[in-house]
Short mmCIF file of C-alpha atoms in Angstrom, two decimals:
data_model
loop_
_atom_site.label_atom_id
_atom_site.label_comp_id
_atom_site.label_asym_id
_atom_site.label_seq_id
_atom_site.Cartn_x
_atom_site.Cartn_y
_atom_site.Cartn_z
CA SER A 289 -3.58 -69.68 16.44
CA ILE A 290 -3.09 -70.63 13.23
CA LEU A 291 -4.80 -69.57 10.46
CA ARG A 292 -5.62 -70.27 6.59
CA ASP A 293 -3.20 -69.04 4.50
CA ASN A 294 -0.34 -70.12 7.51
CA LEU A 295 -1.21 -67.02 9.67
CA GLU A 296 -0.58 -66.93 13.71
CA LEU A 297 -2.64 -64.88 15.47
CA VAL A 298 -1.03 -64.29 19.64
CA SER A 299 -3.45 -62.18 21.24
CA VAL A 300 -1.90 -60.78 24.45
CA ILE A 301 -3.90 -59.61 27.05
CA THR A 302 -2.97 -56.37 28.40
CA GLY A 303 -5.17 -54.80 31.15
CA ARG A 304 -7.91 -55.75 32.81
CA ALA A 305 -11.05 -54.58 34.61
CA ARG A 306 -14.23 -55.76 36.01
CA GLU A 307 -16.85 -54.02 38.64
CA GLN A 308 -19.57 -55.69 41.01
CA LEU A 309 -23.00 -53.91 40.14
CA ASN A 310 -24.79 -56.45 42.47
CA SER A 311 -25.04 -59.72 42.82
CA ASP A 312 -26.61 -60.91 39.98
CA ASN A 313 -24.67 -58.26 37.58
CA PHE A 314 -21.28 -57.56 36.69
CA ILE A 315 -19.49 -55.84 33.91
CA THR A 316 -15.68 -56.84 32.88
CA CYS A 317 -13.43 -54.90 30.19
CA GLU A 318 -10.44 -56.21 28.75
CA ILE A 319 -7.34 -54.59 26.52
CA THR A 320 -5.60 -57.20 24.06
CA GLN A 321 -2.50 -56.68 21.78
CA GLN A 322 -3.29 -59.25 18.73
CA LEU A 323 0.24 -60.06 17.03
CA PHE A 324 -0.88 -61.13 13.41
CA GLN A 325 2.15 -62.79 11.97
CA GLY A 326 2.48 -64.30 8.43
CA GLU A 327 5.71 -65.23 5.77
CA THR A 328 6.56 -61.61 5.06
CA MET A 329 3.75 -59.64 7.53
CA ILE A 330 3.13 -58.82 11.03
CA TYR A 331 0.57 -56.12 11.73
CA LEU A 332 -0.32 -54.85 14.84
CA ASN A 333 -3.48 -54.06 16.83
CA GLU A 334 -4.99 -53.42 19.66
CA VAL A 335 -8.87 -54.89 20.75
CA GLU A 336 -11.12 -53.76 23.62
CA THR A 337 -13.62 -56.39 24.83
CA THR A 338 -16.78 -55.36 26.97
CA THR A 339 -19.34 -57.56 28.37
CA ASP A 340 -22.15 -56.64 30.86
CA TYR A 341 -23.06 -60.29 32.46
CA HIS A 342 -26.59 -60.92 34.20
CA HIS A 343 -27.31 -63.70 36.73
CA ILE A 344 -31.07 -65.23 35.28
CA LEU A 345 -32.83 -68.23 37.47
CA ASP A 346 -35.13 -69.42 34.64
CA GLU A 347 -37.98 -71.51 35.58
CA ASN A 348 -37.44 -73.94 32.36
CA GLN A 349 -33.51 -73.60 32.12
CA GLY A 350 -32.38 -73.15 35.78
CA GLU A 351 -29.18 -70.57 36.45
CA ILE A 352 -28.11 -68.92 33.70
CA ILE A 353 -25.74 -65.73 32.64
CA GLU A 354 -27.08 -64.13 29.85
CA ALA A 355 -24.56 -61.14 28.68
CA ASN A 356 -24.14 -58.47 26.22
CA GLN A 357 -20.77 -57.22 24.42
CA ILE A 358 -18.83 -54.85 22.48
CA THR A 359 -15.41 -55.43 21.12
CA ALA A 360 -14.24 -52.94 19.24
CA ILE A 361 -11.20 -53.04 16.87
CA TYR A 362 -8.42 -50.17 17.16
CA LEU A 363 -5.59 -49.35 14.54
CA SER A 364 -2.25 -49.59 15.17
CA PRO A 365 -0.07 -46.42 14.37
CA GLN A 366 2.26 -48.49 11.58
CA ASP A 367 -1.54 -48.79 9.86
CA PRO A 368 -1.43 -46.01 7.08
CA ASP A 369 -4.94 -44.68 8.76
CA TYR A 370 -4.37 -44.54 12.05
CA PHE A 371 -4.38 -40.85 12.32
CA VAL A 372 -7.64 -40.43 10.13
CA ALA A 373 -8.59 -43.19 12.29
CA GLY A 374 -7.49 -41.07 15.87
CA ASN A 375 -8.63 -42.80 19.68
CA HIS A 376 -11.64 -44.50 17.21
CA PRO A 377 -12.67 -48.17 16.84
CA VAL A 378 -12.30 -48.06 13.06
CA ALA A 379 -15.03 -51.59 14.10
CA LEU A 380 -17.71 -52.54 16.51
CA TYR A 381 -19.20 -55.80 17.27
CA ARG A 382 -21.56 -56.96 19.02
CA TYR A 383 -23.18 -60.48 20.40
CA GLN A 384 -25.21 -61.49 22.59
CA LEU A 385 -24.08 -64.57 24.92
CA GLU A 386 -25.81 -67.05 27.11
CA LEU A 387 -24.38 -69.23 29.25
CA LEU A 388 -25.66 -72.68 30.19
CA PRO A 389 -24.88 -75.32 32.44
CA LEU A 390 -23.26 -78.37 31.02
CA ARG A 391 -25.57 -81.28 31.29
CA GLU A 392 -24.46 -84.68 32.55
CA GLU A 393 -25.62 -87.41 29.81
#
């Protein structure tokens, strides 16, 4: 991805896991290495995204999938605050997702 100021973001998934809780619920986790590269700098970090999916049959919308997602951002060893942060995320983001099938027009 190209971001503003000609900054390039390259994301590589380095780990993935999935657990099926029952026929309508499952959890996924992905570990991603992010490389931000500009003309004069390179920065790395690690992102862990955990998502809890629920399959629901809604009377009005039909089949939908709802999900709760948490994304944790970890510093790279090159960051001056890496040892202060330890193995703890420096940022957490929470999302609520609702996935609907595309309607044909």
